[in-house]
Structure formats: structure tokens, C-alpha cells
PDB file of C-alpha atoms in Angstrom:
ATOM      1  CA  MET M   1     126.143 100.763  54.222  1.00  0.00           C
ATOM      2  CA  SER M   2     124.933 103.516  51.659  1.00  0.00           C
ATOM      3  CA  ASP M   3     125.653 100.436  48.506  1.00  0.00           C
ATOM      4  CA  THR M   4     122.087  99.452  47.083  1.00  0.00           C
ATOM      5  CA  ASP M   5     122.846  95.880  47.537  1.00  0.00           C
ATOM      6  CA  TRP M   6     122.379  96.601  51.085  1.00  0.00           C
ATOM      7  CA  TRP M   7     118.422  97.977  50.956  1.00  0.00           C
ATOM      8  CA  PHE M   8     117.496  95.418  53.291  1.00  0.00           C
ATOM      9  CA  PHE M   9     120.520  96.354  56.485  1.00  0.00           C
ATOM     10  CA  ASP M  10     118.636  98.094  58.512  1.00  0.00           C
ATOM     11  CA  LEU M  11     115.550  95.280  58.394  1.00  0.00           C
ATOM     12  CA  ALA M  12     117.883  93.012  59.015  1.00  0.00           C
ATOM     13  CA  VAL M  13     119.065  94.692  62.740  1.00  0.00           C
ATOM     14  CA  VAL M  14     115.539  95.236  63.422  1.00  0.00           C
ATOM     15  CA  ILE M  15     114.711  91.666  63.763  1.00  0.00           C
ATOM     16  CA  ALA M  16     117.692  90.777  64.536  1.00  0.00           C
ATOM     17  CA  VAL M  17     117.990  93.123  67.628  1.00  0.00           C
ATOM     18  CA  THR M  18     114.203  92.275  68.605  1.00  0.00           C
ATOM     19  CA  GLY M  19     114.922  88.148  68.917  1.00  0.00           C
ATOM     20  CA  GLY M  20     117.808  89.152  71.261  1.00  0.00           C
ATOM     21  CA  LEU M  21     116.178  91.717  73.220  1.00  0.00           C
ATOM     22  CA  THR M  22     113.175  88.491  73.930  1.00  0.00           C
ATOM     23  CA  PHE M  23     115.307  86.888  74.705  1.00  0.00           C
ATOM     24  CA  GLY M  24     116.937  88.565  77.029  1.00  0.00           C
ATOM     25  CA  ILE M  25     114.315  90.288  78.187  1.00  0.00           C
ATOM     26  CA  ILE M  26     112.111  86.241  78.884  1.00  0.00           C
ATOM     27  CA  SER M  27     115.377  84.721  80.500  1.00  0.00           C
ATOM     28  CA  GLY M  28     114.509  85.925  83.693  1.00  0.00           C
ATOM     29  CA  LEU M  29     116.589  90.011  83.097  1.00  0.00           C
ATOM     30  CA  SER M  30     114.950  92.833  86.332  1.00  0.00           C
ATOM     31  CA  GLY M  31     115.045  95.501  87.159  1.00  0.00           C
ATOM     32  CA  ILE M  32     117.276  98.136  85.027  1.00  0.00           C
ATOM     33  CA  GLU M  33     118.432  95.191  83.064  1.00  0.00           C
ATOM     34  CA  ARG M  34     115.259  94.724  81.755  1.00  0.00           C
ATOM     35  CA  ILE M  35     114.083  98.384  81.536  1.00  0.00           C
ATOM     36  CA  VAL M  36     116.822  99.063  79.190  1.00  0.00           C
ATOM     37  CA  LEU M  37     116.371  95.772  76.662  1.00  0.00           C
ATOM     38  CA  THR M  38     112.552  97.016  76.711  1.00  0.00           C
ATOM     39  CA  ILE M  39     112.899 100.440  76.118  1.00  0.00           C
ATOM     40  CA  PRO M  40     114.189 100.095  72.030  1.00  0.00           C
ATOM     41  CA  LEU M  41     110.576  97.435  71.602  1.00  0.00           C
ATOM     42  CA  VAL M  42     108.500  99.074  73.115  1.00  0.00           C
ATOM     43  CA  LEU M  43     109.059 102.668  72.018  1.00  0.00           C
ATOM     44  CA  PHE M  44     111.009 102.742  67.644  1.00  0.00           C
ATOM     45  CA  LEU M  45     111.237  99.031  66.988  1.00  0.00           C
ATOM     46  CA  PRO M  46     107.933  98.459  66.171  1.00  0.00           C
ATOM     47  CA  GLY M  47     107.209 101.921  64.329  1.00  0.00           C
ATOM     48  CA  TYR M  48     110.112 101.547  62.846  1.00  0.00           C
ATOM     49  CA  ALA M  49     109.156  98.865  61.225  1.00  0.00           C
ATOM     50  CA  LEU M  50     105.848  99.984  60.047  1.00  0.00           C
ATOM     51  CA  VAL M  51     106.864 102.834  58.860  1.00  0.00           C
ATOM     52  CA  SER M  52     109.654 101.246  56.764  1.00  0.00           C
ATOM     53  CA  ALA M  53     106.248  98.259  55.298  1.00  0.00           C
ATOM     54  CA  LEU M  54     104.732 101.904  54.347  1.00  0.00           C
ATOM     55  CA  PHE M  55     107.435 103.909  53.096  1.00  0.00           C
ATOM     56  CA  PRO M  56     109.382 101.859  51.464  1.00  0.00           C
ATOM     57  CA  ASP M  57     110.558 104.408  48.665  1.00  0.00           C
ATOM     58  CA  GLU M  58     114.119 106.853  49.203  1.00  0.00           C
ATOM     59  CA  PRO M  59     113.131 111.483  50.091  1.00  0.00           C
ATOM     60  CA  ASN M  60     112.371 112.654  46.447  1.00  0.00           C
ATOM     61  CA  ASP M  61     111.275 115.980  45.801  1.00  0.00           C
ATOM     62  CA  GLU M  62     109.898 117.161  42.825  1.00  0.00           C
ATOM     63  CA  TYR M  63     107.643 119.559  41.476  1.00  0.00           C
ATOM     64  CA  GLN M  64     103.941 118.987  39.442  1.00  0.00           C
ATOM     65  CA  SER M  65     103.186 122.140  38.006  1.00  0.00           C
ATOM     66  CA  PHE M  66      98.738 122.718  37.866  1.00  0.00           C
ATOM     67  CA  ASP M  67      96.982 121.618  34.874  1.00  0.00           C
ATOM     68  CA  ASP M  68      96.101 125.473  34.494  1.00  0.00           C
ATOM     69  CA  GLU M  69      93.549 125.674  31.550  1.00  0.00           C
ATOM     70  CA  LYS M  70      91.394 123.447  35.120  1.00  0.00           C
ATOM     71  CA  THR M  71      92.181 125.283  38.146  1.00  0.00           C
ATOM     72  CA  GLY M  72      93.578 128.795  37.405  1.00  0.00           C
ATOM     73  CA  LEU M  73      96.363 128.428  38.962  1.00  0.00           C
ATOM     74  CA  GLY M  74     100.055 128.042  38.559  1.00  0.00           C
ATOM     75  CA  ASN M  75     101.964 127.727  41.425  1.00  0.00           C
ATOM     76  CA  PRO M  76     103.886 123.520  41.614  1.00  0.00           C
ATOM     77  CA  LEU M  77     102.976 121.194  43.800  1.00  0.00           C
ATOM     78  CA  LEU M  78     105.367 120.349  45.549  1.00  0.00           C
ATOM     79  CA  VAL M  79     105.285 116.143  45.782  1.00  0.00           C
ATOM     80  CA  SER M  80     108.356 113.668  48.285  1.00  0.00           C
ATOM     81  CA  GLY M  81     108.373 110.347  47.640  1.00  0.00           C
ATOM     82  CA  GLY M  82     109.169 109.304  50.509  1.00  0.00           C
ATOM     83  CA  LEU M  83     110.717 110.334  54.130  1.00  0.00           C
ATOM     84  CA  GLU M  84     113.031 112.112  55.212  1.00  0.00           C
ATOM     85  CA  ALA M  85     115.317 110.962  58.909  1.00  0.00           C
ATOM     86  CA  ILE M  86     112.843 113.139  61.244  1.00  0.00           C
ATOM     87  CA  GLU M  87     110.773 112.481  59.897  1.00  0.00           C
ATOM     88  CA  ARG M  88     110.964 108.094  59.793  1.00  0.00           C
ATOM     89  CA  THR M  89     112.271 108.489  63.392  1.00  0.00           C
ATOM     90  CA  ILE M  90     109.577 111.154  64.887  1.00  0.00           C
ATOM     91  CA  LEU M  91     106.946 108.454  62.589  1.00  0.00           C
ATOM     92  CA  SER M  92     108.773 105.200  64.166  1.00  0.00           C
ATOM     93  CA  VAL M  93     108.025 106.795  67.370  1.00  0.00           C
ATOM     94  CA  VAL M  94     104.891 107.875  67.477  1.00  0.00           C
ATOM     95  CA  PHE M  95     104.237 103.905  65.808  1.00  0.00           C
ATOM     96  CA  SER M  96     105.055 102.891  68.675  1.00  0.00           C
ATOM     97  CA  VAL M  97     102.793 104.300  71.298  1.00  0.00           C
ATOM     98  CA  ALA M  98     100.447 103.304  68.929  1.00  0.00           C
ATOM     99  CA  LEU M  99     101.010  99.628  68.167  1.00  0.00           C
ATOM    100  CA  VAL M 100     101.356  98.652  72.559  1.00  0.00           C
ATOM    101  CA  PRO M 101      97.763  99.377  73.769  1.00  0.00           C
ATOM    102  CA  ALA M 102      96.617  97.688  70.999  1.00  0.00           C
ATOM    103  CA  ILE M 103      98.730  94.204  72.487  1.00  0.00           C
ATOM    104  CA  ALA M 104      97.629  94.741  75.218  1.00  0.00           C
ATOM    105  CA  LEU M 105      94.327  95.338  74.094  1.00  0.00           C
ATOM    106  CA  PHE M 106      95.352  91.861  72.735  1.00  0.00           C
ATOM    107  CA  ALA M 107      96.799  90.378  75.422  1.00  0.00           C
ATOM    108  CA  THR M 108      93.119  90.500  78.086  1.00  0.00           C
ATOM    109  CA  VAL M 109      91.948  87.598  76.143  1.00  0.00           C
ATOM    110  CA  THR M 110      94.731  85.410  76.365  1.00  0.00           C
ATOM    111  CA  PRO M 111      94.964  83.140  80.448  1.00  0.00           C
ATOM    112  CA  ARG M 112      97.866  85.290  81.287  1.00  0.00           C
ATOM    113  CA  GLY M 113      95.780  88.843  80.954  1.00  0.00           C
ATOM    114  CA  VAL M 114      97.749  92.026  81.187  1.00  0.00           C
ATOM    115  CA  ALA M 115     100.823  91.754  82.338  1.00  0.00           C
ATOM    116  CA  LEU M 116     104.407  91.983  80.617  1.00  0.00           C
ATOM    117  CA  LYS M 117     105.780  88.568  79.047  1.00  0.00           C
ATOM    118  CA  PRO M 118     102.729  88.713  77.135  1.00  0.00           C
ATOM    119  CA  ILE M 119     102.881  92.100  75.854  1.00  0.00           C
ATOM    120  CA  LEU M 120     106.233  92.250  75.023  1.00  0.00           C
ATOM    121  CA  LEU M 121     106.163  89.078  73.066  1.00  0.00           C
ATOM    122  CA  GLY M 122     103.204  89.631  71.024  1.00  0.00           C
ATOM    123  CA  LEU M 123     105.231  93.731  70.227  1.00  0.00           C
ATOM    124  CA  SER M 124     108.551  91.024  70.009  1.00  0.00           C
ATOM    125  CA  ILE M 125     106.346  88.743  66.937  1.00  0.00           C
ATOM    126  CA  LEU M 126     104.396  92.200  65.346  1.00  0.00           C
ATOM    127  CA  THR M 127     107.314  93.664  64.948  1.00  0.00           C
ATOM    128  CA  VAL M 128     109.239  91.008  63.242  1.00  0.00           C
ATOM    129  CA  VAL M 129     106.274  90.249  60.655  1.00  0.00           C
ATOM    130  CA  LEU M 130     106.698  94.223  59.816  1.00  0.00           C
ATOM    131  CA  ALA M 131     109.508  94.115  59.678  1.00  0.00           C
ATOM    132  CA  LEU M 132     109.187  90.901  56.525  1.00  0.00           C
ATOM    133  CA  LEU M 133     106.245  92.780  54.774  1.00  0.00           C
ATOM    134  CA  ALA M 134     109.113  95.703  55.057  1.00  0.00           C
ATOM    135  CA  ILE M 135     111.187  93.198  52.547  1.00  0.00           C
ATOM    136  CA  VAL M 136     108.820  93.145  50.585  1.00  0.00           C
ATOM    137  CA  SER M 137     107.477  96.647  50.195  1.00  0.00           C
ATOM    138  CA  ARG M 138     110.868  97.941  49.687  1.00  0.00           C
ATOM    139  CA  TYR M 139     111.929  94.985  46.892  1.00  0.00           C
ATOM    140  CA  ARG M 140     108.577  95.534  45.474  1.00  0.00           C
ATOM    141  CA  CYS M 141     109.762  98.941  45.151  1.00  0.00           C
ATOM    142  CA  PRO M 142     112.269  99.821  41.973  1.00  0.00           C
ATOM    143  CA  ALA M 143     116.028 100.130  42.723  1.00  0.00           C
ATOM    144  CA  ASP M 144     116.194 103.580  41.668  1.00  0.00           C
ATOM    145  CA  ARG M 145     113.685 104.798  44.246  1.00  0.00           C
ATOM    146  CA  ARG M 146     114.058 102.137  46.881  1.00  0.00           C
ATOM    147  CA  PHE M 147     114.801 103.373  50.118  1.00  0.00           C
ATOM    148  CA  VAL M 148     119.201 102.875  51.929  1.00  0.00           C
ATOM    149  CA  PRO M 149     119.708 103.098  54.446  1.00  0.00           C
ATOM    150  CA  SER M 150     122.327 104.653  55.912  1.00  0.00           C
ATOM    151  CA  ILE M 151     124.794 107.222  58.971  1.00  0.00           C
ATOM    152  CA  THR M 152     122.775 110.433  56.800  1.00  0.00           C
ATOM    153  CA  SER M 153     119.338 108.531  56.233  1.00  0.00           C
ATOM    154  CA  VAL M 154     118.643 107.358  60.301  1.00  0.00           C
ATOM    155  CA  SER M 155     120.317 110.044  61.551  1.00  0.00           C
ATOM    156  CA  PRO M 156     116.882 112.124  64.352  1.00  0.00           C
ATOM    157  CA  PHE M 157     119.459 115.681  63.724  1.00  0.00           C
ATOM    158  CA  PHE M 158     119.270 118.164  61.398  1.00  0.00           C
ATOM    159  CA  ASP M 159     122.665 118.615  59.685  1.00  0.00           C
ATOM    160  CA  ARG M 160     124.777 120.876  57.941  1.00  0.00           C
ATOM    161  CA  GLY M 161     125.357 118.369  55.148  1.00  0.00           C
ATOM    162  CA  ARG M 162     122.250 117.262  54.376  1.00  0.00           C
ATOM    163  CA  PRO M 163     119.189 120.434  53.084  1.00  0.00           C
ATOM    164  CA  SER M 164     116.812 120.893  56.190  1.00  0.00           C
ATOM    165  CA  PRO M 165     112.535 122.019  55.542  1.00  0.00           C
ATOM    166  CA  TYR M 166     113.362 124.328  57.500  1.00  0.00           C
ATOM    167  CA  GLU M 167     115.643 127.164  56.102  1.00  0.00           C
ATOM    168  CA  ARG M 168     117.124 128.767  58.688  1.00  0.00           C
ATOM    169  CA  THR M 169     120.523 130.036  59.643  1.00  0.00           C
ATOM    170  CA  SER M 170     121.266 127.879  62.971  1.00  0.00           C
ATOM    171  CA  ARG M 171     119.674 124.140  63.180  1.00  0.00           C
ATOM    172  CA  ARG M 172     121.527 124.061  66.646  1.00  0.00           C
ATOM    173  CA  PRO M 173     117.578 124.374  68.553  1.00  0.00           C
ATOM    174  CA  TYR M 174     116.337 121.958  66.738  1.00  0.00           C
ATOM    175  CA  ASN M 175     119.232 119.444  67.480  1.00  0.00           C
ATOM    176  CA  LEU M 176     118.819 120.715  70.913  1.00  0.00           C
ATOM    177  CA  ALA M 177     114.310 120.725  71.064  1.00  0.00           C
ATOM    178  CA  ILE M 178     114.796 116.524  69.483  1.00  0.00           C
ATOM    179  CA  VAL M 179     117.568 116.060  72.554  1.00  0.00           C
ATOM    180  CA  ILE M 180     115.263 117.088  74.837  1.00  0.00           C
ATOM    181  CA  GLY M 181     112.276 114.945  73.082  1.00  0.00           C
ATOM    182  CA  LEU M 182     113.874 111.844  73.251  1.00  0.00           C
ATOM    183  CA  VAL M 183     115.658 111.891  77.068  1.00  0.00           C
ATOM    184  CA  LEU M 184     112.029 112.705  78.476  1.00  0.00           C
ATOM    185  CA  LEU M 185     110.747 109.566  76.144  1.00  0.00           C
ATOM    186  CA  LEU M 186     113.439 107.248  77.352  1.00  0.00           C
ATOM    187  CA  ALA M 187     112.880 108.818  80.758  1.00  0.00           C
ATOM    188  CA  SER M 188     108.583 108.503  80.706  1.00  0.00           C
ATOM    189  CA  GLY M 189     109.196 104.939  78.476  1.00  0.00           C
ATOM    190  CA  GLY M 190     111.621 103.889  81.808  1.00  0.00           C
ATOM    191  CA  PHE M 191     109.501 104.837  84.311  1.00  0.00           C
ATOM    192  CA  ALA M 192     106.582 102.870  83.115  1.00  0.00           C
ATOM    193  CA  LEU M 193     107.827 100.133  82.370  1.00  0.00           C
ATOM    194  CA  ALA M 194     109.487  99.845  86.431  1.00  0.00           C
ATOM    195  CA  ASN M 195     106.048 101.255  87.437  1.00  0.00           C
ATOM    196  CA  PRO M 196     103.292  99.260  85.382  1.00  0.00           C
ATOM    197  CA  PRO M 197      99.950  99.471  86.607  1.00  0.00           C
ATOM    198  CA  GLN M 198      97.565  96.801  88.217  1.00  0.00           C
ATOM    199  CA  HIS M 199      95.008  96.282  89.226  1.00  0.00           C
ATOM    200  CA  ASP M 200      94.393  95.145  93.027  1.00  0.00           C
ATOM    201  CA  GLY M 201      94.887  91.231  93.133  1.00  0.00           C
ATOM    202  CA  PHE M 202      92.218  88.249  93.416  1.00  0.00           C
ATOM    203  CA  THR M 203      91.251  84.980  93.330  1.00  0.00           C
ATOM    204  CA  GLU M 204      89.121  83.309  91.088  1.00  0.00           C
ATOM    205  CA  PHE M 205      87.179  80.458  92.975  1.00  0.00           C
ATOM    206  CA  SER M 206      85.098  78.245  90.737  1.00  0.00           C
ATOM    207  CA  VAL M 207      83.671  74.730  90.592  1.00  0.00           C
ATOM    208  CA  GLU M 208      83.443  72.365  87.482  1.00  0.00           C
ATOM    209  CA  THR M 209      79.637  72.418  85.772  1.00  0.00           C
ATOM    210  CA  GLU M 210      77.894  70.481  83.672  1.00  0.00           C
ATOM    211  CA  ASN M 211      76.791  70.685  80.232  1.00  0.00           C
ATOM    212  CA  VAL M 212      73.340  72.613  80.401  1.00  0.00           C
ATOM    213  CA  THR M 213      70.418  71.836  78.353  1.00  0.00           C
ATOM    214  CA  GLY M 214      67.261  72.845  77.756  1.00  0.00           C
ATOM    215  CA  GLU M 215      66.294  69.806  80.759  1.00  0.00           C
ATOM    216  CA  THR M 216      69.261  71.196  83.039  1.00  0.00           C
ATOM    217  CA  ASP M 217      68.639  71.840  86.935  1.00  0.00           C
ATOM    218  CA  THR M 218      71.246  73.251  88.425  1.00  0.00           C
ATOM    219  CA  MET M 219      74.345  72.809  86.339  1.00  0.00           C
ATOM    220  CA  TYR M 220      76.532  70.464  89.266  1.00  0.00           C
ATOM    221  CA  GLU M 221      75.537  67.017  90.170  1.00  0.00           C
ATOM    222  CA  SER M 222      72.769  67.481  93.438  1.00  0.00           C
ATOM    223  CA  THR M 223      72.274  64.092  93.803  1.00  0.00           C
ATOM    224  CA  TYR M 224      73.629  61.946  95.685  1.00  0.00           C
ATOM    225  CA  THR M 225      74.073  59.070  97.169  1.00  0.00           C
ATOM    226  CA  THR M 226      74.691  58.400 101.337  1.00  0.00           C
ATOM    227  CA  GLY M 227      77.505  56.857 101.575  1.00  0.00           C
ATOM    228  CA  GLU M 228      79.123  56.744  97.963  1.00  0.00           C
ATOM    229  CA  ARG M 229      82.386  58.520  97.377  1.00  0.00           C
ATOM    230  CA  GLN M 230      81.564  61.632  94.461  1.00  0.00           C
ATOM    231  CA  GLU M 231      84.357  63.772  93.084  1.00  0.00           C
ATOM    232  CA  LEU M 232      83.780  67.573  92.743  1.00  0.00           C
ATOM    233  CA  GLN M 233      85.801  69.140  90.608  1.00  0.00           C
ATOM    234  CA  ALA M 234      87.602  73.241  91.894  1.00  0.00           C
ATOM    235  CA  THR M 235      89.818  76.083  89.547  1.00  0.00           C
ATOM    236  CA  ILE M 236      91.748  78.027  91.411  1.00  0.00           C
ATOM    237  CA  THR M 237      92.832  81.048  89.489  1.00  0.00           C
ATOM    238  CA  ASN M 238      95.949  82.879  91.541  1.00  0.00           C
ATOM    239  CA  ARG M 239      95.598  86.720  89.744  1.00  0.00           C
ATOM    240  CA  GLU M 240      97.523  87.988  93.020  1.00  0.00           C
ATOM    241  CA  HIS M 241     100.295  89.092  91.209  1.00  0.00           C
ATOM    242  CA  GLU M 242     102.623  86.837  93.075  1.00  0.00           C
ATOM    243  CA  GLU M 243     102.466  82.584  93.916  1.00  0.00           C
ATOM    244  CA  ARG M 244      99.822  82.311  96.980  1.00  0.00           C
ATOM    245  CA  THR M 245      99.958  78.888  98.768  1.00  0.00           C
ATOM    246  CA  TYR M 246      96.481  78.507  99.299  1.00  0.00           C
ATOM    247  CA  THR M 247      93.887  75.977 101.142  1.00  0.00           C
ATOM    248  CA  THR M 248      89.940  74.764 100.159  1.00  0.00           C
ATOM    249  CA  VAL M 249      87.913  72.900 102.351  1.00  0.00           C
ATOM    250  CA  ALA M 250      84.595  70.819 101.219  1.00  0.00           C
ATOM    251  CA  LEU M 251      82.377  70.684 104.061  1.00  0.00           C
ATOM    252  CA  LEU M 252      78.884  68.786 104.587  1.00  0.00           C
ATOM    253  CA  GLN M 253      75.792  70.825 105.831  1.00  0.00           C
ATOM    254  CA  ARG M 254      72.438  70.831 107.206  1.00  0.00           C
ATOM    255  CA  VAL M 255      71.005  74.261 107.460  1.00  0.00           C
ATOM    256  CA  SER M 256      67.007  76.779 106.753  1.00  0.00           C
ATOM    257  CA  TYR M 257      65.991  78.716 105.584  1.00  0.00           C
ATOM    258  CA  GLU M 258      64.648  81.825 107.247  1.00  0.00           C
ATOM    259  CA  GLU M 259      63.086  84.790 104.985  1.00  0.00           C
ATOM    260  CA  ASN M 260      67.147  86.133 104.753  1.00  0.00           C
ATOM    261  CA  ALA M 261      68.734  84.672 107.004  1.00  0.00           C
ATOM    262  CA  THR M 262      70.383  80.768 106.744  1.00  0.00           C
ATOM    263  CA  THR M 263      70.440  78.969 109.110  1.00  0.00           C
ATOM    264  CA  VAL M 264      74.022  75.702 109.930  1.00  0.00           C
ATOM    265  CA  ARG M 265      72.177  73.507 111.559  1.00  0.00           C
ATOM    266  CA  GLU M 266      74.981  70.733 111.422  1.00  0.00           C
ATOM    267  CA  SER M 267      77.974  70.891 109.712  1.00  0.00           C
ATOM    268  CA  THR M 268      81.244  67.981 108.560  1.00  0.00           C
ATOM    269  CA  GLU M 269      84.310  68.250 107.037  1.00  0.00           C
ATOM    270  CA  VAL M 270      84.206  66.085 104.380  1.00  0.00           C
ATOM    271  CA  ASP M 271      87.860  66.959 102.711  1.00  0.00           C
ATOM    272  CA  ARG M 272      90.671  69.485 102.071  1.00  0.00           C
ATOM    273  CA  ARG M 273      93.200  70.278  99.582  1.00  0.00           C
ATOM    274  CA  THR M 274      95.867  72.035 100.023  1.00  0.00           C
ATOM    275  CA  ALA M 275      98.424  74.411  96.821  1.00  0.00           C
ATOM    276  CA  THR M 276     100.722  76.690  95.451  1.00  0.00           C
ATOM    277  CA  VAL M 277      99.405  78.431  92.779  1.00  0.00           C
ATOM    278  CA  ALA M 278     102.243  80.346  90.557  1.00  0.00           C
ATOM    279  CA  ALA M 279     101.132  84.186  89.763  1.00  0.00           C
ATOM    280  CA  GLY M 280      98.680  83.893  86.311  1.00  0.00           C
ATOM    281  CA  ASP M 281      97.946  80.351  87.240  1.00  0.00           C
ATOM    282  CA  SER M 282      94.950  78.188  87.446  1.00  0.00           C
ATOM    283  CA  HIS M 283      95.086  74.800  89.514  1.00  0.00           C
ATOM    284  CA  GLY M 284      92.572  72.889  88.719  1.00  0.00           C
ATOM    285  CA  GLN M 285      91.256  69.822  92.886  1.00  0.00           C
ATOM    286  CA  THR M 286      89.481  66.936  92.742  1.00  0.00           C
ATOM    287  CA  LEU M 287      87.595  67.206  97.015  1.00  0.00           C
ATOM    288  CA  ALA M 288      86.158  63.437  97.823  1.00  0.00           C
ATOM    289  CA  ILE M 289      82.579  63.601  98.151  1.00  0.00           C
ATOM    290  CA  THR M 290      81.398  60.928 100.444  1.00  0.00           C
ATOM    291  CA  PRO M 291      78.243  62.193 102.452  1.00  0.00           C
ATOM    292  CA  SER M 292      76.824  60.802 105.679  1.00  0.00           C
ATOM    293  CA  MET M 293      73.513  62.432 106.222  1.00  0.00           C
ATOM    294  CA  ARG M 294      70.397  62.666 103.727  1.00  0.00           C
ATOM    295  CA  GLY M 295      67.901  64.748 103.863  1.00  0.00           C
ATOM    296  CA  ASP M 296      67.259  67.375 101.059  1.00  0.00           C
ATOM    297  CA  ASP M 297      68.071  70.413 103.138  1.00  0.00           C
ATOM    298  CA  LEU M 298      71.912  69.426 102.438  1.00  0.00           C
ATOM    299  CA  ARG M 299      74.382  71.750 100.559  1.00  0.00           C
ATOM    300  CA  VAL M 300      78.225  71.024 100.594  1.00  0.00           C
ATOM    301  CA  THR M 301      80.189  74.639 100.823  1.00  0.00           C
ATOM    302  CA  LEU M 302      83.550  74.971  98.718  1.00  0.00           C
ATOM    303  CA  LEU M 303      86.215  77.791 101.673  1.00  0.00           C
ATOM    304  CA  LEU M 304      89.059  78.429 100.034  1.00  0.00           C
ATOM    305  CA  TYR M 305      91.817  80.087 102.744  1.00  0.00           C
ATOM    306  CA  VAL M 306      95.075  81.869 101.629  1.00  0.00           C
ATOM    307  CA  GLY M 307      97.454  80.155 103.738  1.00  0.00           C
ATOM    308  CA  GLU M 308      97.070  77.176 106.852  1.00  0.00           C
ATOM    309  CA  PRO M 309      92.304  77.818 107.686  1.00  0.00           C
ATOM    310  CA  PRO M 310      91.344  78.970 111.486  1.00  0.00           C
ATOM    311  CA  ALA M 311      90.691  76.231 113.836  1.00  0.00           C
ATOM    312  CA  GLU M 312      86.785  76.017 112.119  1.00  0.00           C
ATOM    313  CA  PRO M 313      86.447  76.875 108.691  1.00  0.00           C
ATOM    314  CA  THR M 314      82.805  79.239 108.291  1.00  0.00           C
ATOM    315  CA  THR M 315      82.372  80.970 105.416  1.00  0.00           C
ATOM    316  CA  GLU M 316      82.250  84.038 107.174  1.00  0.00           C
ATOM    317  CA  ASN M 317      86.109  83.494 108.112  1.00  0.00           C
ATOM    318  CA  ALA M 318      86.708  82.201 104.320  1.00  0.00           C
ATOM    319  CA  TYR M 319      89.165  84.524 101.822  1.00  0.00           C
ATOM    320  CA  ARG M 320      85.984  82.601  99.424  1.00  0.00           C
ATOM    321  CA  ALA M 321      83.093  80.358  99.890  1.00  0.00           C
ATOM    322  CA  ILE M 322      80.934  78.415  97.061  1.00  0.00           C
ATOM    323  CA  HIS M 323      77.384  77.162  98.181  1.00  0.00           C
ATOM    324  CA  LEU M 324      75.805  73.963  95.832  1.00  0.00           C
ATOM    325  CA  PRO M 325      72.178  72.982  97.199  1.00  0.00           C
ATOM    326  CA  ILE M 326      72.988  68.822  97.238  1.00  0.00           C
ATOM    327  CA  GLU M 327      70.102  66.208  97.319  1.00  0.00           C
ATOM    328  CA  VAL M 328      71.593  62.820  99.473  1.00  0.00           C
ATOM    329  CA  THR M 329      69.019  60.314  99.325  1.00  0.00           C
TER     330      THR M 329
END
């Protein structure tokens, strides 16, 4: 494995393992199995690929003397061309932890929002891209300076067979501290993955609007004709973290306005639709509105319920309500 022909071996393993972990996660695994697959993808692989792209050369300790004439200093300056194994491991973990919030921020603008699967898929794609960049970076590095993976180069522990920046008689305390740190990191990462923070669930309820121009009076069709059917498009977006069944009730109401109060003087149901919406999905409904009243004191009221609505649907007992003033001629 230390042969120079295998300088890309660790990055090929990163790409293969990332693909395998991603397939396992999206295949429907849950519980402890999904946590075990997720931990390396969140805590190590992306950072390792990034570190490999930034530091393609092997550790190379050389001494470069100061210019006495310009600086007046005679002590040599230690120059290292690469990273020791422990430095590479620590930076891999640090960069991985730093990349997760960046992917989560990007996930907020996607239709799925901040959810486990979009973030993990984003991390997987980023890891593969960084690993490919790392392969290119190593390829461009001189062969005699190129980092080549080996058993000792990927070990995070100090051993007696290779020099350590800390010249101590016993390396056991350092290795023990590393073990404790890794255990705590895995425990905290597993707990975070098993108990991801979630906001309180809610449901978005909206109607389709028209293109707004300078001549637009209302953002929806507000003029109806008595007895003529007209369609109204409504959209339900489920952010409740679980599948829900919704019922939409469309009412035609005659109302009067008195100061800060609105009184419903007459109400009739014109349509009703039921739909089951998966968590994170949106569902469009076409509501048929056929006015049986006439006047300019009317409104279409859309009431959204989770499950079955009560015998007398009203704004007060609805989960969501939309009021659309209209005129019927």
C-alpha cells in the first residue's frame, strides 16, 4: 500500500465508501444502522477529502536559514511541506464539522428544507467532488513529494516507530487522550444524529395568484358570475414532520363589516377536497366555485382542517383559513 503507484488509493476508498454509505442511508435504513452509516460521512470523510486537496504532499521537515544580513537572526526556520498523520486526522474532523453547517444553510433554500436526507446527500456530493479535486492536486504534485497513504500515515496515534513533534519518553498519555477524544466525538455525533433538532410543525396554506402588474387590483380572480363555475387553485405544504391528511372546505359567505368586527350573515359550502400529503411535500388542489349569491359584499373562505372537519366548519374551528373578498354579478 506504500508503493508510489497507489498514491490515490485512500481517495478512491473515500469515494467508494461515500457512495456506499449514501446508498445505505437513502435505501430506508433507520435507527442505529443509519446512525452508524452517517457518523463517518458527517465527522470525517468530507474533511479528509478537503485536507487532501489542500495538502497533497507528504511531511517534509527541512531547515531554511535566516538571512543574517537582512534579519540579524542566525537560527534556522523549520519548514514542513505536509501534515503529520495526527494533524491530518484532526483537521479532517474539524473541517468535516465545519462543512455540515454550510450544507445545512444551503439546504434551507431547497424545497425539502433542513432535513437529514438533503444534508447527507449534499455532504456526499461535496465529498466526492473534493476527493476528485484532491486526486488532481496530488497528481500535479512532484512524485518525490507526493503524499502516499500507508498504515502509519493514516494512524492518529503516536508510536515509537516514527518521530513525534513531542519528544517525550512515554506517548501513552497522548494516545489515551486521543482515544477519549474520539470516543466523545463519536458519542456526541451519534446523539446529534439520533436526536436532530426540529422546529415545531406547521402547514402552509395558500392560493395561486396572478401576475402582478401596475393595473392589478387583487392578486387573485375576484370577479364571478352567478351560476358559472370558476376554479380556484390552492396549495398545501406539509411541514409537520410526518404524513398528514387534510380536508379543504370552500365557503361562499355574505359578510358585513362594522369597525373591527366582521359578521357572517349568510354562508354556504361550495366545495370540499381531501388529500394526504407526505412530510415536506406540497399538494395542489383545484376548488370549484359556483356562486349562488350576488353582490359586492361576498367572500370566498377556504378552511383547512387536519383530518375530518366538524359538522359546521367556521373560521374559528379551522386549522388554517383564507378569506378572499369577491364580487358576483
